[in-house]
Amino acid sequence: MTTTTTAYFDSFSVLFDRFTRIWDGISTDFDDWLGAALPARARAAVDLGCGAGRHSRLLAERADRVARGGRVRPDAAVARAERARPGLDYQHRGVLDVSPAEGPFDVVLSVHTLHHVGDPAVVLPHVRSLAAPGATVVIADIVDPGGWATRDFHLDRAFGDARVVHQLTGDAAAAADVLRLLLHPRWLELTGADTPLTRAAFHHRYAEVFPGAAFTDDLHPLMCGLVWTAPG
């Protein structure tokens, strides 16, 4: 993640954590997919873009060592306060600053982060370089269904998501929190600055670096998942 991107997240890190908790409370589908994709045991793991540690706990339950963690989001303070685990080291630094010399890692995990980091031609080979022989790489990232670069897309998403949350939970405060994040001026600036790949481009670019990877397209209309096993 770039310095500019972390500056955006500094503005709404706690609100973003609330946003993710709301959706996690509505559906466990993503966590179920992630739990099935991650190996039952590993020696060393890294979570690239852990945010507030939302998924790092899964690594802590399965890995003997979550080495330095690749913790790159500015809401690491939330992670340390609420999701501390033995062996987890939350750090505020960039994905490209995590070195293969710190591993290599038996599990490389990244959720909703890599489209913020930079050119896939640079970012994806770097992520692959962190994987030990036989390692499992699990990536889920945002994809552009069309229209991402327009402000109307994000306004429609904000009110649409808030409506869905209210319909499913009846929780007006939760729906309001969704709007607070998705209409936050810094959030809208960030979405304008970091346009993700389309789903087709995601498949193409990732398959070039992770040949033979298994893609999952039904996680969410704005998400694509990948599981890849490094050659042994």
PDB file of C-alpha atoms in Angstrom:
ATOM      1  CA  MET A   1       0.000   0.000   0.000  1.00  0.00           C
ATOM      2  CA  THR A   2       1.340   3.433  -0.862  1.00  0.00           C
ATOM      3  CA  THR A   3       1.963   6.322   1.520  1.00  0.00           C
ATOM      4  CA  THR A   4      -0.863   8.247  -0.150  1.00  0.00           C
ATOM      5  CA  THR A   5      -3.299   5.379   0.401  1.00  0.00           C
ATOM      6  CA  THR A   6      -2.394   5.005   4.070  1.00  0.00           C
ATOM      7  CA  ALA A   7      -3.063   8.723   4.508  1.00  0.00           C
ATOM      8  CA  TYR A   8      -6.593   8.147   3.220  1.00  0.00           C
ATOM      9  CA  PHE A   9      -7.175   5.271   5.630  1.00  0.00           C
ATOM     10  CA  ASP A  10      -5.919   7.358   8.540  1.00  0.00           C
ATOM     11  CA  SER A  11      -9.091   9.406   8.061  1.00  0.00           C
ATOM     12  CA  PHE A  12     -11.582   6.576   8.533  1.00  0.00           C
ATOM     13  CA  SER A  13      -9.825   3.461   9.837  1.00  0.00           C
ATOM     14  CA  VAL A  14     -12.178   2.923  12.799  1.00  0.00           C
ATOM     15  CA  LEU A  15     -15.238   3.552  10.623  1.00  0.00           C
ATOM     16  CA  PHE A  16     -13.911   1.080   8.047  1.00  0.00           C
ATOM     17  CA  ASP A  17     -13.536  -1.556  10.773  1.00  0.00           C
ATOM     18  CA  ARG A  18     -17.146  -0.928  11.802  1.00  0.00           C
ATOM     19  CA  PHE A  19     -18.204  -1.291   8.160  1.00  0.00           C
ATOM     20  CA  THR A  20     -16.518  -4.689   7.840  1.00  0.00           C
ATOM     21  CA  ARG A  21     -17.997  -5.894  11.134  1.00  0.00           C
ATOM     22  CA  ILE A  22     -21.487  -5.018   9.874  1.00  0.00           C
ATOM     23  CA  TRP A  23     -21.083  -7.158   6.759  1.00  0.00           C
ATOM     24  CA  ASP A  24     -19.421  -9.984   8.695  1.00  0.00           C
ATOM     25  CA  GLY A  25     -22.449 -10.024  10.966  1.00  0.00           C
ATOM     26  CA  ILE A  26     -24.791 -10.331   7.999  1.00  0.00           C
ATOM     27  CA  SER A  27     -23.013 -13.177   6.213  1.00  0.00           C
ATOM     28  CA  THR A  28     -20.197 -15.616   6.966  1.00  0.00           C
ATOM     29  CA  ASP A  29     -19.817 -16.618   3.303  1.00  0.00           C
ATOM     30  CA  PHE A  30     -16.479 -14.868   2.831  1.00  0.00           C
ATOM     31  CA  ASP A  31     -14.983 -16.154   6.076  1.00  0.00           C
ATOM     32  CA  ASP A  32     -16.200 -19.643   5.174  1.00  0.00           C
ATOM     33  CA  TRP A  33     -14.424 -19.418   1.800  1.00  0.00           C
ATOM     34  CA  LEU A  34     -11.289 -18.065   3.427  1.00  0.00           C
ATOM     35  CA  GLY A  35     -11.270 -20.741   6.112  1.00  0.00           C
ATOM     36  CA  ALA A  36     -11.557 -23.461   3.473  1.00  0.00           C
ATOM     37  CA  ALA A  37      -8.820 -21.912   1.328  1.00  0.00           C
ATOM     38  CA  LEU A  38      -6.229 -21.592   4.089  1.00  0.00           C
ATOM     39  CA  PRO A  39      -4.266 -24.700   5.083  1.00  0.00           C
ATOM     40  CA  ALA A  40      -4.982 -26.232   8.474  1.00  0.00           C
ATOM     41  CA  ARG A  41      -1.392 -25.804   9.663  1.00  0.00           C
ATOM     42  CA  ALA A  42       1.561 -23.708   8.557  1.00  0.00           C
ATOM     43  CA  ARG A  43       4.927 -22.756   9.952  1.00  0.00           C
ATOM     44  CA  ALA A  44       5.007 -19.119   8.831  1.00  0.00           C
ATOM     45  CA  ALA A  45       2.360 -16.849   7.362  1.00  0.00           C
ATOM     46  CA  VAL A  46       2.045 -13.244   6.240  1.00  0.00           C
ATOM     47  CA  ASP A  47      -1.066 -11.067   5.901  1.00  0.00           C
ATOM     48  CA  LEU A  48      -0.510  -8.279   3.385  1.00  0.00           C
ATOM     49  CA  GLY A  49      -2.816  -5.401   4.227  1.00  0.00           C
ATOM     50  CA  CYS A  50      -4.299  -6.749   7.423  1.00  0.00           C
ATOM     51  CA  GLY A  51      -6.106  -3.559   8.368  1.00  0.00           C
ATOM     52  CA  ALA A  52      -7.507  -3.996  11.856  1.00  0.00           C
ATOM     53  CA  GLY A  53      -6.624  -7.700  11.940  1.00  0.00           C
ATOM     54  CA  ARG A  54      -9.991  -8.855  10.659  1.00  0.00           C
ATOM     55  CA  HIS A  55      -8.601 -12.023   9.077  1.00  0.00           C
ATOM     56  CA  SER A  56      -5.256 -12.264  10.824  1.00  0.00           C
ATOM     57  CA  ARG A  57      -6.852 -14.247  13.637  1.00  0.00           C
ATOM     58  CA  LEU A  58      -7.378 -17.112  11.183  1.00  0.00           C
ATOM     59  CA  LEU A  59      -3.657 -17.135  10.452  1.00  0.00           C
ATOM     60  CA  ALA A  60      -2.831 -17.016  14.150  1.00  0.00           C
ATOM     61  CA  GLU A  61      -4.996 -20.083  14.721  1.00  0.00           C
ATOM     62  CA  ARG A  62      -3.236 -22.025  11.966  1.00  0.00           C
ATOM     63  CA  ALA A  63       0.344 -20.787  11.762  1.00  0.00           C
ATOM     64  CA  ASP A  64       3.132 -21.359  14.262  1.00  0.00           C
ATOM     65  CA  ARG A  65       4.556 -17.961  13.349  1.00  0.00           C
ATOM     66  CA  VAL A  66       2.896 -15.009  11.693  1.00  0.00           C
ATOM     67  CA  ALA A  67       6.231 -13.440  10.926  1.00  0.00           C
ATOM     68  CA  ARG A  68       6.105  -9.642  11.105  1.00  0.00           C
ATOM     69  CA  GLY A  69       2.760 -10.052   9.409  1.00  0.00           C
ATOM     70  CA  GLY A  70       3.136  -7.600   6.567  1.00  0.00           C
ATOM     71  CA  ARG A  71       0.794  -5.333   8.486  1.00  0.00           C
ATOM     72  CA  VAL A  72       0.509  -2.334   6.278  1.00  0.00           C
ATOM     73  CA  ARG A  73      -2.698  -0.518   7.098  1.00  0.00           C
ATOM     74  CA  PRO A  74      -2.802   2.510   9.416  1.00  0.00           C
ATOM     75  CA  ASP A  75      -5.516   0.985  11.588  1.00  0.00           C
ATOM     76  CA  ALA A  76      -2.943  -1.372  13.110  1.00  0.00           C
ATOM     77  CA  ALA A  77      -3.673   0.302  16.449  1.00  0.00           C
ATOM     78  CA  VAL A  78      -7.190  -1.157  16.305  1.00  0.00           C
ATOM     79  CA  ALA A  79      -5.727  -4.576  15.540  1.00  0.00           C
ATOM     80  CA  ARG A  80      -3.316  -4.405  18.469  1.00  0.00           C
ATOM     81  CA  ALA A  81      -6.055  -3.273  20.834  1.00  0.00           C
ATOM     82  CA  GLU A  82      -8.813  -5.683  19.822  1.00  0.00           C
ATOM     83  CA  ARG A  83      -7.307  -8.582  17.859  1.00  0.00           C
ATOM     84  CA  ALA A  84      -3.965  -9.269  19.477  1.00  0.00           C
ATOM     85  CA  ARG A  85      -2.782 -12.882  19.318  1.00  0.00           C
ATOM     86  CA  PRO A  86       0.454 -14.602  20.306  1.00  0.00           C
ATOM     87  CA  GLY A  87       2.907 -14.474  17.425  1.00  0.00           C
ATOM     88  CA  LEU A  88       1.163 -11.626  15.592  1.00  0.00           C
ATOM     89  CA  ASP A  89       3.239  -8.535  14.881  1.00  0.00           C
ATOM     90  CA  TYR A  90       1.121  -5.725  13.425  1.00  0.00           C
ATOM     91  CA  GLN A  91       3.257  -3.302  11.463  1.00  0.00           C
ATOM     92  CA  HIS A  92       2.469  -0.125   9.554  1.00  0.00           C
ATOM     93  CA  ARG A  93       4.432  -0.390   6.318  1.00  0.00           C
ATOM     94  CA  GLY A  94       4.004  -0.996   2.608  1.00  0.00           C
ATOM     95  CA  VAL A  95       3.376  -4.329   0.933  1.00  0.00           C
ATOM     96  CA  LEU A  96       6.446  -3.866  -1.243  1.00  0.00           C
ATOM     97  CA  ASP A  97       8.539  -3.340   1.901  1.00  0.00           C
ATOM     98  CA  VAL A  98       7.918  -6.921   3.028  1.00  0.00           C
ATOM     99  CA  SER A  99      11.007  -8.832   1.941  1.00  0.00           C
ATOM    100  CA  PRO A 100      11.326 -12.470   0.867  1.00  0.00           C
ATOM    101  CA  ALA A 101      14.227 -12.599   3.328  1.00  0.00           C
ATOM    102  CA  GLU A 102      11.685 -12.324   6.169  1.00  0.00           C
ATOM    103  CA  GLY A 103      10.151 -15.612   5.035  1.00  0.00           C
ATOM    104  CA  PRO A 104       9.699 -17.355   2.839  1.00  0.00           C
ATOM    105  CA  PHE A 105       6.132 -17.925   3.983  1.00  0.00           C
ATOM    106  CA  ASP A 106       4.013 -21.054   3.844  1.00  0.00           C
ATOM    107  CA  VAL A 107       0.883 -18.915   3.598  1.00  0.00           C
ATOM    108  CA  VAL A 108       0.577 -15.548   1.860  1.00  0.00           C
ATOM    109  CA  LEU A 109      -2.766 -13.836   2.428  1.00  0.00           C
ATOM    110  CA  SER A 110      -4.074 -10.530   1.093  1.00  0.00           C
ATOM    111  CA  VAL A 111      -7.639  -9.238   1.257  1.00  0.00           C
ATOM    112  CA  HIS A 112      -8.883  -6.064  -0.488  1.00  0.00           C
ATOM    113  CA  THR A 113      -5.427  -4.536  -0.643  1.00  0.00           C
ATOM    114  CA  LEU A 114      -3.375  -5.169  -3.760  1.00  0.00           C
ATOM    115  CA  HIS A 115      -5.333  -2.851  -6.076  1.00  0.00           C
ATOM    116  CA  HIS A 116      -4.191  -0.022  -3.783  1.00  0.00           C
ATOM    117  CA  VAL A 117      -0.504  -0.896  -4.014  1.00  0.00           C
ATOM    118  CA  GLY A 118       0.411  -0.107  -7.604  1.00  0.00           C
ATOM    119  CA  ASP A 119       1.113  -1.634 -11.002  1.00  0.00           C
ATOM    120  CA  PRO A 120       0.167  -5.343 -11.035  1.00  0.00           C
ATOM    121  CA  ALA A 121       3.279  -5.978 -13.144  1.00  0.00           C
ATOM    122  CA  VAL A 122       5.333  -4.964 -10.100  1.00  0.00           C
ATOM    123  CA  VAL A 123       3.066  -5.951  -7.225  1.00  0.00           C
ATOM    124  CA  LEU A 124       2.069  -9.487  -8.212  1.00  0.00           C
ATOM    125  CA  PRO A 125       5.592 -10.865  -8.842  1.00  0.00           C
ATOM    126  CA  HIS A 126       6.610  -9.388  -5.489  1.00  0.00           C
ATOM    127  CA  VAL A 127       3.752 -11.173  -3.728  1.00  0.00           C
ATOM    128  CA  ARG A 128       4.716 -14.413  -5.440  1.00  0.00           C
ATOM    129  CA  SER A 129       8.331 -13.972  -4.299  1.00  0.00           C
ATOM    130  CA  LEU A 130       7.190 -14.174  -0.674  1.00  0.00           C
ATOM    131  CA  ALA A 131       5.817 -17.704  -1.100  1.00  0.00           C
ATOM    132  CA  ALA A 132       7.910 -20.698  -0.061  1.00  0.00           C
ATOM    133  CA  PRO A 133       7.939 -23.810  -2.282  1.00  0.00           C
ATOM    134  CA  GLY A 134       4.578 -25.506  -1.836  1.00  0.00           C
ATOM    135  CA  ALA A 135       3.082 -22.444  -0.131  1.00  0.00           C
ATOM    136  CA  THR A 136      -0.568 -21.448  -0.371  1.00  0.00           C
ATOM    137  CA  VAL A 137      -1.335 -17.983  -1.713  1.00  0.00           C
ATOM    138  CA  VAL A 138      -4.849 -16.692  -0.998  1.00  0.00           C
ATOM    139  CA  ILE A 139      -5.904 -13.359  -2.476  1.00  0.00           C
ATOM    140  CA  ALA A 140      -9.254 -11.625  -2.590  1.00  0.00           C
ATOM    141  CA  ASP A 141      -9.490  -8.192  -4.121  1.00  0.00           C
ATOM    142  CA  ILE A 142     -11.954  -5.669  -5.420  1.00  0.00           C
ATOM    143  CA  VAL A 143     -12.859  -5.744  -9.116  1.00  0.00           C
ATOM    144  CA  ASP A 144     -14.504  -3.106 -11.270  1.00  0.00           C
ATOM    145  CA  PRO A 145     -17.906  -4.252 -12.592  1.00  0.00           C
ATOM    146  CA  GLY A 146     -18.028  -1.171 -14.803  1.00  0.00           C
ATOM    147  CA  GLY A 147     -18.381   2.462 -13.858  1.00  0.00           C
ATOM    148  CA  TRP A 148     -15.973   2.436 -10.903  1.00  0.00           C
ATOM    149  CA  ALA A 149     -14.246   5.590 -12.110  1.00  0.00           C
ATOM    150  CA  THR A 150     -17.480   7.613 -11.957  1.00  0.00           C
ATOM    151  CA  ARG A 151     -18.726   9.349  -8.821  1.00  0.00           C
ATOM    152  CA  ASP A 152     -22.299   8.199  -9.493  1.00  0.00           C
ATOM    153  CA  PHE A 153     -21.192   4.567  -9.170  1.00  0.00           C
ATOM    154  CA  HIS A 154     -20.015   5.159  -5.607  1.00  0.00           C
ATOM    155  CA  LEU A 155     -23.020   7.254  -4.630  1.00  0.00           C
ATOM    156  CA  ASP A 156     -25.349   4.527  -5.903  1.00  0.00           C
ATOM    157  CA  ARG A 157     -23.314   1.919  -4.052  1.00  0.00           C
ATOM    158  CA  ALA A 158     -23.463   3.888  -0.796  1.00  0.00           C
ATOM    159  CA  PHE A 159     -27.237   4.235  -0.731  1.00  0.00           C
ATOM    160  CA  GLY A 160     -27.769   0.743  -2.129  1.00  0.00           C
ATOM    161  CA  ASP A 161     -25.566  -0.888   0.516  1.00  0.00           C
ATOM    162  CA  ALA A 162     -27.154   1.127   3.315  1.00  0.00           C
ATOM    163  CA  ARG A 163     -30.610   0.063   2.146  1.00  0.00           C
ATOM    164  CA  VAL A 164     -29.563  -3.609   2.061  1.00  0.00           C
ATOM    165  CA  VAL A 165     -28.080  -3.403   5.565  1.00  0.00           C
ATOM    166  CA  HIS A 166     -31.258  -1.820   6.920  1.00  0.00           C
ATOM    167  CA  GLN A 167     -33.479  -4.372   5.194  1.00  0.00           C
ATOM    168  CA  LEU A 168     -31.451  -7.316   6.483  1.00  0.00           C
ATOM    169  CA  THR A 169     -30.770  -6.105  10.023  1.00  0.00           C
ATOM    170  CA  GLY A 170     -33.318  -3.417  10.829  1.00  0.00           C
ATOM    171  CA  ASP A 171     -30.391  -1.558  12.373  1.00  0.00           C
ATOM    172  CA  ALA A 172     -30.636   2.117  11.430  1.00  0.00           C
ATOM    173  CA  ALA A 173     -27.308   2.907  13.115  1.00  0.00           C
ATOM    174  CA  ALA A 174     -25.533   0.267  11.047  1.00  0.00           C
ATOM    175  CA  ALA A 175     -27.076   1.591   7.835  1.00  0.00           C
ATOM    176  CA  ALA A 176     -25.980   5.091   8.810  1.00  0.00           C
ATOM    177  CA  ASP A 177     -22.427   3.864   9.436  1.00  0.00           C
ATOM    178  CA  VAL A 178     -22.366   2.365   5.941  1.00  0.00           C
ATOM    179  CA  LEU A 179     -23.306   5.757   4.531  1.00  0.00           C
ATOM    180  CA  ARG A 180     -20.758   7.525   6.723  1.00  0.00           C
ATOM    181  CA  LEU A 181     -17.959   5.438   5.261  1.00  0.00           C
ATOM    182  CA  LEU A 182     -19.035   5.204   1.640  1.00  0.00           C
ATOM    183  CA  LEU A 183     -19.844   8.924   1.462  1.00  0.00           C
ATOM    184  CA  HIS A 184     -16.780  10.008   3.454  1.00  0.00           C
ATOM    185  CA  PRO A 185     -14.916  12.597   1.353  1.00  0.00           C
ATOM    186  CA  ARG A 186     -11.595  10.810   1.793  1.00  0.00           C
ATOM    187  CA  TRP A 187     -13.185   7.470   0.859  1.00  0.00           C
ATOM    188  CA  LEU A 188     -14.543   8.967  -2.337  1.00  0.00           C
ATOM    189  CA  GLU A 189     -11.131  10.455  -3.095  1.00  0.00           C
ATOM    190  CA  LEU A 190      -9.510   7.056  -2.529  1.00  0.00           C
ATOM    191  CA  THR A 191     -11.934   5.195  -4.786  1.00  0.00           C
ATOM    192  CA  GLY A 192     -11.247   7.776  -7.466  1.00  0.00           C
ATOM    193  CA  ALA A 193      -7.504   7.334  -7.094  1.00  0.00           C
ATOM    194  CA  ASP A 194      -7.345   3.514  -7.103  1.00  0.00           C
ATOM    195  CA  THR A 195      -9.425   1.921  -9.865  1.00  0.00           C
ATOM    196  CA  PRO A 196      -9.313  -1.882  -9.601  1.00  0.00           C
ATOM    197  CA  LEU A 197      -8.991  -4.320 -12.468  1.00  0.00           C
ATOM    198  CA  THR A 198     -12.090  -5.574 -14.212  1.00  0.00           C
ATOM    199  CA  ARG A 199     -12.924  -9.201 -13.450  1.00  0.00           C
ATOM    200  CA  ALA A 200     -11.633 -10.318 -16.848  1.00  0.00           C
ATOM    201  CA  ALA A 201      -8.415  -8.351 -16.379  1.00  0.00           C
ATOM    202  CA  PHE A 202      -8.023  -9.773 -12.868  1.00  0.00           C
ATOM    203  CA  HIS A 203      -8.175 -13.309 -14.242  1.00  0.00           C
ATOM    204  CA  HIS A 204      -5.711 -12.463 -17.004  1.00  0.00           C
ATOM    205  CA  ARG A 205      -3.132 -10.569 -14.963  1.00  0.00           C
ATOM    206  CA  TYR A 206      -3.162 -12.917 -11.980  1.00  0.00           C
ATOM    207  CA  ALA A 207      -3.062 -16.072 -14.108  1.00  0.00           C
ATOM    208  CA  GLU A 208       0.121 -14.770 -15.728  1.00  0.00           C
ATOM    209  CA  VAL A 209       1.893 -14.649 -12.351  1.00  0.00           C
ATOM    210  CA  PHE A 210       0.055 -17.492 -10.602  1.00  0.00           C
ATOM    211  CA  PRO A 211      -0.434 -20.088 -13.359  1.00  0.00           C
ATOM    212  CA  GLY A 212      -2.979 -22.751 -12.552  1.00  0.00           C
ATOM    213  CA  ALA A 213      -4.612 -20.682  -9.788  1.00  0.00           C
ATOM    214  CA  ALA A 214      -8.228 -21.413  -8.871  1.00  0.00           C
ATOM    215  CA  PHE A 215     -10.448 -18.343  -9.203  1.00  0.00           C
ATOM    216  CA  THR A 216     -13.683 -17.765  -7.298  1.00  0.00           C
ATOM    217  CA  ASP A 217     -16.123 -15.285  -8.821  1.00  0.00           C
ATOM    218  CA  ASP A 218     -19.195 -15.659  -6.623  1.00  0.00           C
ATOM    219  CA  LEU A 219     -17.850 -14.075  -3.418  1.00  0.00           C
ATOM    220  CA  HIS A 220     -19.406 -10.686  -4.217  1.00  0.00           C
ATOM    221  CA  PRO A 221     -20.194  -8.663  -7.354  1.00  0.00           C
ATOM    222  CA  LEU A 222     -17.245  -6.410  -6.469  1.00  0.00           C
ATOM    223  CA  MET A 223     -14.798  -9.152  -5.508  1.00  0.00           C
ATOM    224  CA  CYS A 224     -12.702 -11.929  -7.022  1.00  0.00           C
ATOM    225  CA  GLY A 225     -10.804 -14.597  -5.105  1.00  0.00           C
ATOM    226  CA  LEU A 226      -7.749 -16.652  -5.961  1.00  0.00           C
ATOM    227  CA  VAL A 227      -6.057 -19.672  -4.404  1.00  0.00           C
ATOM    228  CA  TRP A 228      -2.688 -20.804  -5.714  1.00  0.00           C
ATOM    229  CA  THR A 229      -0.191 -23.433  -4.630  1.00  0.00           C
ATOM    230  CA  ALA A 230       3.431 -22.567  -5.292  1.00  0.00           C
ATOM    231  CA  PRO A 231       5.467 -25.216  -7.134  1.00  0.00           C
ATOM    232  CA  GLY A 232       7.126 -27.544  -4.678  1.00  0.00           C
TER     233      GLY A 232
END
